[in-house]
Short mmCIF file of C-alpha atoms and ligand atoms in Angstrom, two decimals:
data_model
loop_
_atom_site.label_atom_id
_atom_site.label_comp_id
_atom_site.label_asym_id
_atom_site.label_seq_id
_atom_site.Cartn_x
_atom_site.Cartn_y
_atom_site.Cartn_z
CA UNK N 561 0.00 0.00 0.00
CA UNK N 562 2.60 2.50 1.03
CA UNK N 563 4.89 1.02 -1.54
CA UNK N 564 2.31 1.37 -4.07
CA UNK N 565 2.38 4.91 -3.76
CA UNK N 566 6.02 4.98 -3.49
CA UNK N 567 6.55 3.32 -6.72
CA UNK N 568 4.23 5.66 -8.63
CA UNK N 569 6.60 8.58 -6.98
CA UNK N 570 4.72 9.97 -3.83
CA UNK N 571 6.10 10.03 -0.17
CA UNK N 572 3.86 8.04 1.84
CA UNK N 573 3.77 7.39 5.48
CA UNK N 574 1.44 6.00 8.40
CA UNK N 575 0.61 8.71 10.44
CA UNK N 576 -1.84 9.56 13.63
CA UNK N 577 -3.69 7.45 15.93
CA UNK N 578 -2.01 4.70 14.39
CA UNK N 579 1.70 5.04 15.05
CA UNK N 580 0.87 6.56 18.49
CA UNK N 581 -0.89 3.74 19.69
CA UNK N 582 2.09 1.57 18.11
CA UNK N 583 4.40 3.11 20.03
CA UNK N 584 2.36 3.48 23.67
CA UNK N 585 1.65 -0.74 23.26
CA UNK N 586 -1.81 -0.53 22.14
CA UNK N 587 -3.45 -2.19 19.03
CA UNK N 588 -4.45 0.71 16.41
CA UNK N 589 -8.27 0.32 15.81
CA UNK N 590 -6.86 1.62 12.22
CA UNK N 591 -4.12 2.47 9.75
CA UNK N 592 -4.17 6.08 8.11
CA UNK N 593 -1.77 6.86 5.71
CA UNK N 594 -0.66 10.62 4.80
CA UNK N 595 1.19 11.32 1.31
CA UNK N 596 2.02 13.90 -0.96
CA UNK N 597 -0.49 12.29 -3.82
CA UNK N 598 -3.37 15.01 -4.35
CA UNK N 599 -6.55 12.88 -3.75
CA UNK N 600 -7.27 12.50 -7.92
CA UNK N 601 -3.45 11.10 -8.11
CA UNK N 602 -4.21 8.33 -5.04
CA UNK N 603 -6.97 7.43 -7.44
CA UNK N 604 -4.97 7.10 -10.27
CA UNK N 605 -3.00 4.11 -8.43
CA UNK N 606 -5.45 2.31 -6.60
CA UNK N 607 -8.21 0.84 -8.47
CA UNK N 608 -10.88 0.54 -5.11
CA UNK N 609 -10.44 4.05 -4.18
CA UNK N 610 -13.21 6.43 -3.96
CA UNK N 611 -12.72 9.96 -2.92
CA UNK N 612 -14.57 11.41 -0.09
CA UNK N 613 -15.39 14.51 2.28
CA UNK N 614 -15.99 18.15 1.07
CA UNK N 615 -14.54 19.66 3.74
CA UNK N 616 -11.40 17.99 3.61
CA UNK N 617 -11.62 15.64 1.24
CA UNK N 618 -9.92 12.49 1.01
CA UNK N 619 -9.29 9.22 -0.71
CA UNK N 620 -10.13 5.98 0.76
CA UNK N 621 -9.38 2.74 -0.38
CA UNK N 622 -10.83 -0.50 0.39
CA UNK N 623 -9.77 -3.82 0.56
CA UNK N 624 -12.24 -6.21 1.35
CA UNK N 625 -14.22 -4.73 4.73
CA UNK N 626 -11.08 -2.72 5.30
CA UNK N 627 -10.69 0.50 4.57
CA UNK N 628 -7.52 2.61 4.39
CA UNK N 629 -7.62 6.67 4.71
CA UNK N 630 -4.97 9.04 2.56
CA UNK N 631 -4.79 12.14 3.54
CA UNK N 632 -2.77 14.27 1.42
CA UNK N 633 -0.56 16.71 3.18
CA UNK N 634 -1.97 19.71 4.15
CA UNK N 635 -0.31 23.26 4.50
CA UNK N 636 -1.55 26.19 6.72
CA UNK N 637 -3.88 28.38 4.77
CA UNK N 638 -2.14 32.44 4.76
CA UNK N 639 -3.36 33.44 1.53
CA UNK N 640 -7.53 34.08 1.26
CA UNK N 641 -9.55 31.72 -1.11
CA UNK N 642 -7.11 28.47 0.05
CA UNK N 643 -9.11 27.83 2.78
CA UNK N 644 -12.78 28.86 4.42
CA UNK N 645 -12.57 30.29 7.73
CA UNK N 646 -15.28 31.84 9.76
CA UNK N 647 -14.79 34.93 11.81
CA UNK N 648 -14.94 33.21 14.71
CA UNK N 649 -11.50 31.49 13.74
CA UNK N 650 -13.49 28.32 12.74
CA UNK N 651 -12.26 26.69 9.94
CA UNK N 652 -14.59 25.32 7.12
CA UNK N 653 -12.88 23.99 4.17
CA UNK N 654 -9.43 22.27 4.34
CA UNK N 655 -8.07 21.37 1.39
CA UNK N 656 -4.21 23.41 0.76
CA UNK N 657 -1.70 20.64 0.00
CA UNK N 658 1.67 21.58 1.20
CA UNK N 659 4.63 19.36 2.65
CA UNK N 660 4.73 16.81 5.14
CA UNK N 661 6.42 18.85 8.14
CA UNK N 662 3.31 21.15 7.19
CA UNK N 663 1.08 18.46 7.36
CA UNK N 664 2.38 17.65 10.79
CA UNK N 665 1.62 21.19 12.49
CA UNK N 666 -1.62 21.88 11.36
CA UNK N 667 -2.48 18.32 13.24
CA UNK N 668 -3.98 18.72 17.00
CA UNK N 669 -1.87 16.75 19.65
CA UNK N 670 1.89 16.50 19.61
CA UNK N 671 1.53 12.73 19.84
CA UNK N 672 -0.97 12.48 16.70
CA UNK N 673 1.42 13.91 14.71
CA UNK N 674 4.14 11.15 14.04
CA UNK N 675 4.88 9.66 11.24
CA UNK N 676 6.02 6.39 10.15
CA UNK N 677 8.21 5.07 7.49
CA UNK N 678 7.85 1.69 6.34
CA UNK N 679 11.09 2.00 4.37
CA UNK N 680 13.82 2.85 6.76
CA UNK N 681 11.24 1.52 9.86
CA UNK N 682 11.96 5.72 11.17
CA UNK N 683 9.56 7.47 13.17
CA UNK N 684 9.57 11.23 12.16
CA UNK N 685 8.81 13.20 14.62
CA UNK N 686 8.52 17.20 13.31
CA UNK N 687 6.89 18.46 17.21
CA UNK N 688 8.28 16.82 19.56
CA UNK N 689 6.35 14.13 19.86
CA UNK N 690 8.45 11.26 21.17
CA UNK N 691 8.97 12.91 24.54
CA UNK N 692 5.48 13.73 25.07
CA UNK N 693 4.69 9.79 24.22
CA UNK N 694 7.67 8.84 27.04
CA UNK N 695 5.97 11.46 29.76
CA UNK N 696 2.27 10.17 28.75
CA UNK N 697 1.69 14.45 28.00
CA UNK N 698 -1.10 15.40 25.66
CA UNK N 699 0.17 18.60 24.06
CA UNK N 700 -1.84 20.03 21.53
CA UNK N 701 0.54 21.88 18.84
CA UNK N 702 0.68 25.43 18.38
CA UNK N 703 -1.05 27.84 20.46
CA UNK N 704 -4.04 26.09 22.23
CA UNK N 705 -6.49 28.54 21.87
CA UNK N 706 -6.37 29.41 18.52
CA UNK N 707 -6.14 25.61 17.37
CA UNK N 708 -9.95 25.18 19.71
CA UNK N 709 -10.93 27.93 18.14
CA UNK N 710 -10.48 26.76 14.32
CA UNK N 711 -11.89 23.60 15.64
CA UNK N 712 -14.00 23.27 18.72
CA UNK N 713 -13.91 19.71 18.65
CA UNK N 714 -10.50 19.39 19.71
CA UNK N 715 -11.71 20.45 23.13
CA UNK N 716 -13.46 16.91 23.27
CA UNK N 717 -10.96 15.50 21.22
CA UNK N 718 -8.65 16.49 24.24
CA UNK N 719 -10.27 14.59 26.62
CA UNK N 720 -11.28 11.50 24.50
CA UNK N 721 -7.24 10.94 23.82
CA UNK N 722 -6.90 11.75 28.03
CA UNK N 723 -9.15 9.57 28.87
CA UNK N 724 -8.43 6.31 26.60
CA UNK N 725 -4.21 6.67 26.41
CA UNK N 726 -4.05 7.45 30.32
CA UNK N 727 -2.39 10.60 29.47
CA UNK N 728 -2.36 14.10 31.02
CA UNK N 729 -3.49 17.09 29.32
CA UNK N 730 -0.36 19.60 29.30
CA UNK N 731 -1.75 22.97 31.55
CA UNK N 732 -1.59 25.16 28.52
CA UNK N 733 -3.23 22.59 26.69
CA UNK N 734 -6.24 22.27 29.17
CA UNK N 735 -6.13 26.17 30.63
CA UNK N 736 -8.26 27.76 27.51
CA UNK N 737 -11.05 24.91 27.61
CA UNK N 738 -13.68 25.70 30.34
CA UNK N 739 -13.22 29.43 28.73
CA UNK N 740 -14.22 28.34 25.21
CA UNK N 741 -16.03 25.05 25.98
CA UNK N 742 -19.28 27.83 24.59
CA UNK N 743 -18.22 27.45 20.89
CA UNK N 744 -18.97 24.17 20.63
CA UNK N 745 -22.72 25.31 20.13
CA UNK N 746 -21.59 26.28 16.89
CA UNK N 747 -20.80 22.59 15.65
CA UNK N 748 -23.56 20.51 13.71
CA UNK N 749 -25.49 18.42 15.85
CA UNK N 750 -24.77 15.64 13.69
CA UNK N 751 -20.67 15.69 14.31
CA UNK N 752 -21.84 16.62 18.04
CA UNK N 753 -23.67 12.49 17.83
CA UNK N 754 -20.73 11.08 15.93
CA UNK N 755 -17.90 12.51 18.40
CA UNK N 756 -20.00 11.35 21.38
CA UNK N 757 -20.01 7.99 20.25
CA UNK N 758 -15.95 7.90 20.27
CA UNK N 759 -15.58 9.89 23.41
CA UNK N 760 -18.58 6.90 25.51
CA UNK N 761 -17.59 4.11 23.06
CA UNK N 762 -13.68 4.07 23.27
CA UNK N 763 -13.70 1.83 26.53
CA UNK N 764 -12.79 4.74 28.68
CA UNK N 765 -16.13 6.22 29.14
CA UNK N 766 -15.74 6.55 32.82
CA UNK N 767 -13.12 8.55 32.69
CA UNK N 768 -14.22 10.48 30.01
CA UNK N 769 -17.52 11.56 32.07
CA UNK N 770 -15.71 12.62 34.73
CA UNK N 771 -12.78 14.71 32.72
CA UNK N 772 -15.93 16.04 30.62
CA UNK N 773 -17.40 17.58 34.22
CA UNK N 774 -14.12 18.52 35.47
CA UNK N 775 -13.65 20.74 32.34
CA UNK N 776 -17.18 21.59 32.03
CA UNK N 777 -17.76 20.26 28.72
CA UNK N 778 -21.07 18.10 29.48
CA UNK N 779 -22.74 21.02 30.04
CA UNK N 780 -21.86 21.44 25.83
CA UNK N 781 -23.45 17.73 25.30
CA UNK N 782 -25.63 17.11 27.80
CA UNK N 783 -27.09 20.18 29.16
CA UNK N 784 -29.84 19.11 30.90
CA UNK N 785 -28.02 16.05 32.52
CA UNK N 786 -25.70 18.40 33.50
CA UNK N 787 -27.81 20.85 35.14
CA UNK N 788 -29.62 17.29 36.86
CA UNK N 789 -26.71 16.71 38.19
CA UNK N 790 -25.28 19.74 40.04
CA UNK N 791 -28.61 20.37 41.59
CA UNK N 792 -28.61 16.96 43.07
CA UNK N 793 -25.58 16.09 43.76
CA UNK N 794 -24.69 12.32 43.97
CA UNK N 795 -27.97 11.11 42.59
CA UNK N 796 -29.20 7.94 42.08
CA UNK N 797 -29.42 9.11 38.43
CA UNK N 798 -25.51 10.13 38.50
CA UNK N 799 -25.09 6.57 39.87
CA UNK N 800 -26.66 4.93 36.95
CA UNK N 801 -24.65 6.48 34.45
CA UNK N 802 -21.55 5.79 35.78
CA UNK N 803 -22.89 2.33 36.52
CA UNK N 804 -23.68 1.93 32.86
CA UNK N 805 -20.80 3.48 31.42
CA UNK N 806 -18.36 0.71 33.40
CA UNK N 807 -20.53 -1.62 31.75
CA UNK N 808 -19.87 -0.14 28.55
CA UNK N 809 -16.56 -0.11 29.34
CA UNK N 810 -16.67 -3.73 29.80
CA UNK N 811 -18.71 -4.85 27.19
CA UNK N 812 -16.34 -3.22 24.73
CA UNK N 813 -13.16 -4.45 26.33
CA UNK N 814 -14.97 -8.08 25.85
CA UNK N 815 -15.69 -7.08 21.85
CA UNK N 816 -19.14 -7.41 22.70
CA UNK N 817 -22.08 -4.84 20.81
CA UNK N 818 -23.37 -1.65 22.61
CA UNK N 819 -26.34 0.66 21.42
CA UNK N 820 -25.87 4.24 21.46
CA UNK N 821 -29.50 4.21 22.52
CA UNK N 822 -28.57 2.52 26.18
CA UNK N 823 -26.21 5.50 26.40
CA UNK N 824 -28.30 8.26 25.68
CA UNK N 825 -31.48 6.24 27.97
CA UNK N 826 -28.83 6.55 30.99
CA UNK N 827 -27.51 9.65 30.61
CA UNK N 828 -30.79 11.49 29.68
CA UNK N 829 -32.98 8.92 32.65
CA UNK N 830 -32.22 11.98 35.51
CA UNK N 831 -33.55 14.84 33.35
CA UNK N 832 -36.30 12.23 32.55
CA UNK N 833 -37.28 11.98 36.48
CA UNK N 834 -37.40 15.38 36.87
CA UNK N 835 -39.57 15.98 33.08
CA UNK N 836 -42.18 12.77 34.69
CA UNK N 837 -42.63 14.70 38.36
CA UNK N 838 -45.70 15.92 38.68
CA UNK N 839 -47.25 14.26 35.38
CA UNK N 840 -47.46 10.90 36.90
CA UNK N 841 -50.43 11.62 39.09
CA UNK N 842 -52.43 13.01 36.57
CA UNK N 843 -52.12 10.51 33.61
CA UNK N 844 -51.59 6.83 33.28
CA UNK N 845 -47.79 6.09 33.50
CA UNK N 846 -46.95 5.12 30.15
CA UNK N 847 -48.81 8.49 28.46
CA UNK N 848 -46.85 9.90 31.46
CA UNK N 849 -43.31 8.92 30.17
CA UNK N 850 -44.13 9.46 26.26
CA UNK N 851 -45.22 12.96 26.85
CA UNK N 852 -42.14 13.77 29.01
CA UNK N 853 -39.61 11.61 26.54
CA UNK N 854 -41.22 13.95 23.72
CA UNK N 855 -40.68 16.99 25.57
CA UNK N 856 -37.29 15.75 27.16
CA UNK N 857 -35.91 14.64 23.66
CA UNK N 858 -36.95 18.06 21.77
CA UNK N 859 -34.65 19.76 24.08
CA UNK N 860 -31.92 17.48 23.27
CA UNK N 861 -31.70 17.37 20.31
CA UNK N 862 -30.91 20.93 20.00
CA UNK N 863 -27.44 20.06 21.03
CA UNK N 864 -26.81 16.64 19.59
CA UNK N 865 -28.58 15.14 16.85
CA UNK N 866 -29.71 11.20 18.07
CA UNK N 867 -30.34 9.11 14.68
CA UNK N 868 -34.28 7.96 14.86
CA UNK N 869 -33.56 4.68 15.42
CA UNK N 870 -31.56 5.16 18.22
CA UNK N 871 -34.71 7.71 20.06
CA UNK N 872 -37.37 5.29 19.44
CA UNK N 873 -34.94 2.07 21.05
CA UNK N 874 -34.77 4.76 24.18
CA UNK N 875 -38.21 5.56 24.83
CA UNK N 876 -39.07 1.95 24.39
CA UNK N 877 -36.31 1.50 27.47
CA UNK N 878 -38.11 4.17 29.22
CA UNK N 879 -41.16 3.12 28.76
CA UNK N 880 -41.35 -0.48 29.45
CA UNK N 881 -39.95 0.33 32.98
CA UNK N 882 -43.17 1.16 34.23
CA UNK N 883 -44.54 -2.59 32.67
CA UNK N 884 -41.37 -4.39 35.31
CA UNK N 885 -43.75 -3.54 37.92
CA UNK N 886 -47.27 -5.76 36.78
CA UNK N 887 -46.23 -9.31 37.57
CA UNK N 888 -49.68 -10.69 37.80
CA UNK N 889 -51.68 -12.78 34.73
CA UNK N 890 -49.89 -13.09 31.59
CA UNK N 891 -48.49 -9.60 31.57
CA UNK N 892 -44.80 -10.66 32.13
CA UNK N 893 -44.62 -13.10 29.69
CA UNK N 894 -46.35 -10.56 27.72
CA UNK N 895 -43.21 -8.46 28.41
CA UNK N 896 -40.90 -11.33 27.92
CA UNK N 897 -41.53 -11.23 24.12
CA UNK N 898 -41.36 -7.75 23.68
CA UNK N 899 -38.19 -6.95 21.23
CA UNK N 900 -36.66 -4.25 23.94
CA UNK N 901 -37.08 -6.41 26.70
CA UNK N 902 -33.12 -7.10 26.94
CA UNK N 903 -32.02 -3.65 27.06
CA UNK N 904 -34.95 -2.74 29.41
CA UNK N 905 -34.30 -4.87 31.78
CA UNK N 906 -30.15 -4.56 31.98
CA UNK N 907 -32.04 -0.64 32.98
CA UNK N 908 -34.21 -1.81 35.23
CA UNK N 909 -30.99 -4.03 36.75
CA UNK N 910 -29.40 -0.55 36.92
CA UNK N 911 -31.73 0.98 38.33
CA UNK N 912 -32.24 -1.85 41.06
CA UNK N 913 -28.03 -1.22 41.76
CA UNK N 914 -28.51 2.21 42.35
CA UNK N 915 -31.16 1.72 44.90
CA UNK N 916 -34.00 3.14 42.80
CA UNK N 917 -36.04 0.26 42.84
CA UNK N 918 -36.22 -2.62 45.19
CA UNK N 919 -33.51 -5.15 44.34
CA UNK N 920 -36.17 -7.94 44.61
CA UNK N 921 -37.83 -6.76 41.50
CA UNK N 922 -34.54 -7.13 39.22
CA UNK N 923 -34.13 -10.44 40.93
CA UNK N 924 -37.76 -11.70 40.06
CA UNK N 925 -37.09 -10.77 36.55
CA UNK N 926 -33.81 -12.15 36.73
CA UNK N 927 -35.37 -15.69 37.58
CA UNK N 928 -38.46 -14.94 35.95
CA UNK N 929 -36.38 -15.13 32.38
CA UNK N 930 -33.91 -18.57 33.82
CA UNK N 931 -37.16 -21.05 34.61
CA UNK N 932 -39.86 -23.01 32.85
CA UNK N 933 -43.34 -22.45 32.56
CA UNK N 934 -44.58 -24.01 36.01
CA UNK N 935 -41.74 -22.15 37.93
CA UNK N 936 -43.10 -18.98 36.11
CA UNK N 937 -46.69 -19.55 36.89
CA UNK N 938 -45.65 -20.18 40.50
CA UNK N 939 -43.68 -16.77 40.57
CA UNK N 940 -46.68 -14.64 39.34
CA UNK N 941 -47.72 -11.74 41.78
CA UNK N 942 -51.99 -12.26 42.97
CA UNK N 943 -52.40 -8.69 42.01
CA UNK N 944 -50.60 -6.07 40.78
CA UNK N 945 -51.64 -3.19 43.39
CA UNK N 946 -50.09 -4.71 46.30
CA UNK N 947 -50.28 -2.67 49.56
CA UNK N 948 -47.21 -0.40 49.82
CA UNK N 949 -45.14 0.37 52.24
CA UNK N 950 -45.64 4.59 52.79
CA UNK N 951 -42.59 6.36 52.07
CA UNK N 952 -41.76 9.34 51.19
CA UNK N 953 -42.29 9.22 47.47
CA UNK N 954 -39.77 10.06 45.49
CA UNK N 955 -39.30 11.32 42.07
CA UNK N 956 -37.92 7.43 40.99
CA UNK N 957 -40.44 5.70 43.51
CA UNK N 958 -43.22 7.81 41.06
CA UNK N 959 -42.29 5.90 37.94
CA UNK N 960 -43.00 2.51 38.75
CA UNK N 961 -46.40 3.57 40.66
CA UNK N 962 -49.13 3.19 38.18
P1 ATP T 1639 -8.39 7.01 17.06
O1 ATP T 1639 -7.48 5.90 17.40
O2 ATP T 1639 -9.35 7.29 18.14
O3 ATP T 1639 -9.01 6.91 15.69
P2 ATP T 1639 -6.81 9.03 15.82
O4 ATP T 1639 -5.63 9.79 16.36
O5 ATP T 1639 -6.58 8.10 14.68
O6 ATP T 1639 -7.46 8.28 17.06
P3 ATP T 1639 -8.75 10.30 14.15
O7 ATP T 1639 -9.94 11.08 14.55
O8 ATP T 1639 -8.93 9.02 13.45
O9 ATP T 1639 -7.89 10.11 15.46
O10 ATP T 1639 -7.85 11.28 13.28
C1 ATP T 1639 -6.66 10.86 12.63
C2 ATP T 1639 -5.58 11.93 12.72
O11 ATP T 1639 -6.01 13.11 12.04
C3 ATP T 1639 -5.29 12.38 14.15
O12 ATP T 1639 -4.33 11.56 14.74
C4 ATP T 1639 -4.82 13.81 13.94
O13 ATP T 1639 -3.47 13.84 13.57
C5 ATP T 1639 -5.63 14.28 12.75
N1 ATP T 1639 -6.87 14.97 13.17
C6 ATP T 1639 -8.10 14.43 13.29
N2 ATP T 1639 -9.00 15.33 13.68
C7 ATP T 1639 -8.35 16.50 13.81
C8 ATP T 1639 -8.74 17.82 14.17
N3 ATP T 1639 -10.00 18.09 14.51
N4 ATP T 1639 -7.78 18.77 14.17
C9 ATP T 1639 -6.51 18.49 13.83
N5 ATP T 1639 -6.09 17.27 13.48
C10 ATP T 1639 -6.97 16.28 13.48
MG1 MG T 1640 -8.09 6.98 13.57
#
């Protein structure tokens, strides 16, 4: 591949996440390769190539389910009409070629700019970049304010690379964030979704949540969790997230599947309490939780987009929490079938860890699922109203009261 491109002429290296993760003893997740071709000439040598992006366009090149990204080298952008910037300092097109020492400054972090060459097996290193690898220092390059401001992303770039290399952010590199953390309401929704996914999905999302609070950059994502949880602090709801992010943690580490609509269901469940008080007592539960998950998801999705799929598979989690508590005729079994029944009940497990509900009820459903048909029928609740306790109720007692 880079030898391909190296017989037809072009300098071509490996280069980013790649040669990093190389170097700190991690598997890369992928190879990127950055080269002096112009995108059209990368086409000209590679048959499955197809050439992507608008705003920094690129070739990619596929074999099999593979795919490999070339990047062409890109320059600074002095003179106007190279590149689009906004007046914010926000830039919108990328596309000047220059050289590869170029290339390497106008990357974000010291230790994503490396470069590797298969020829002579060299790492060039054009910032510095080996002895922020040896001190574990995430240093963006250049001056860090100006590089969040062309892209605001890098702020939550920042702490995704923190969080999943074990690295600390470099002072200068961290001091301008809670400042400008703002402009990131200036980024489409729809790269907001996609760069949440890396930051919960890179098996560090517990981290991650708390280096996203300690530099105030939730409050960017998840507004209204955020808000949830200063005014209550260590909540229940708090708990579950955390509790469901180290099981995303695990559940990656294991290669096993996650659903970005378990995520968003957690992180979104305390602003959900708080939407559901007061509406439970004067409409059935389930119209209860669809009007506040309609109400609760308009106001999210003015800061992150959330892919339909992915809102419907939520309020079906929310929902069906209310159904855990009717264990009496053929309602459970009822349940039992219902295509979200997996995801809400490793909630309603959740919820039971956290103390919001009774641990007996995750346990019923737990042995509920493991035994045949007689065991079942012998497990069934007489009625479903059975006489409660009084306690205070609270907000999460309301949403399994009918
Ligand atoms: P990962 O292993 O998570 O994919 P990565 O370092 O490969 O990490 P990518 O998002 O795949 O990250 O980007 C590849 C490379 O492109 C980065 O290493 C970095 O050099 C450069 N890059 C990506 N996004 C930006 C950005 N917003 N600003 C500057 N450089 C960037
Ligand atoms: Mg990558």
């Amino acid at each position: 591949m880079l030898s391909r491109l190296r017989s037809a002429g072009y300098d071509a290296y490996l280069v980013g996440g790649c040669v990093r993760d190389l170097l700190i003893g991690k598997i890369p997740k992928d190879f990127d390769v950055s080269t002096r071709a112009h995108p059209e000439q990368v086409q000209a040598v590679f048959k499955n190539c197809r050439l992507i992006g608008r705003r920094f366009r690129l070739a990619h090149i596929h074999f099999g389910r593979e795919v490999i990204e070339v990047a062409t080298f890109r320059a600074p952008h002095h003179q106007e009409g190279e590149s689009l910037q906004h007046e914010d300092g926000r830039i919108l097109r990328d596309n000047v070629y220059g050289t590869e020492e170029e290339d390497a400054w106008r990357r974000d972090f010291t230790v994503n700019a490396l470069y590797y060459d298969s020829v002579d097996f060299s790492v060039r290193d054009h910032v510095g970049a080996m002895a922020d690898i040896e001190s574990r220092t995430l240093r963006m390059i250049g001056e860090p304010s100006e590089r969040y401001k062309e892209d605001p992303v890098r702020m939550l770039r920042a702490v995704r690379f923190a969080a999943k290399l074990d690295f600390s952010i470099e002072p200068a590199t961290q001091a301008p964030i809670k400042e400008l953390g703002g402009m990131l309401k200036d980024i489409p929704s729809s790269r907001l979704f996609d760069e949440l996914l890396k930051l919960f999905h890179g098996a560090a999302a517990v981290k991650t949540f708390h280096l996203l609070r300690e530099y105030d950059l939730l409050r960017q994502l998840f507004p209204l969790s955020d808000d949830y949880f200063k005014n209550n602090i260590d909540s229940s709801a708090e708990r579950l997230v955390l509790a469901s992010l180290a099981n995303t943690d695990a559940r990656i580490s294991e290669g096993k599947s996650v659903t970005p609509a378990f995520l968003f269901a957690a992180m979104l469940w305390g602003p959900m309490l708080k939407e559901l008080e007061g509406k439970s007592n004067k409409v059935p539960q389930y119209q209860a939780i669809q009007v506040a998950a309609d109400q609760l998801l308009a106001k999210q999705l003015q800061y992150t987009s959330i892919p339909r799929r992915f809102s419907v598979m939520m309020r079906e989690i929310w929902q069906l929490q209310s159904r855990f508590e009717m264990r009496s005729g053929k309602r459970p079994w009822r349940l039992l079938e219902h295509p979200r029944f997996r995801a809400a009940y490793d909630f309603l497990v959740l919820r039971a860890n956290v103390g919001e509900v009774p641990a007996e009820l995750a346990t019923w459903w737990t042995d509920f699922q493991e035994c045949e048909e007689p065991a079942q029928k012998k497990m069934l609740k007489k009625s479903d109203a059975p006489k409660r306790r009084r306690r205070k109720p609270t907000a999460a007692k309301k949403i399994i009261e009918v």
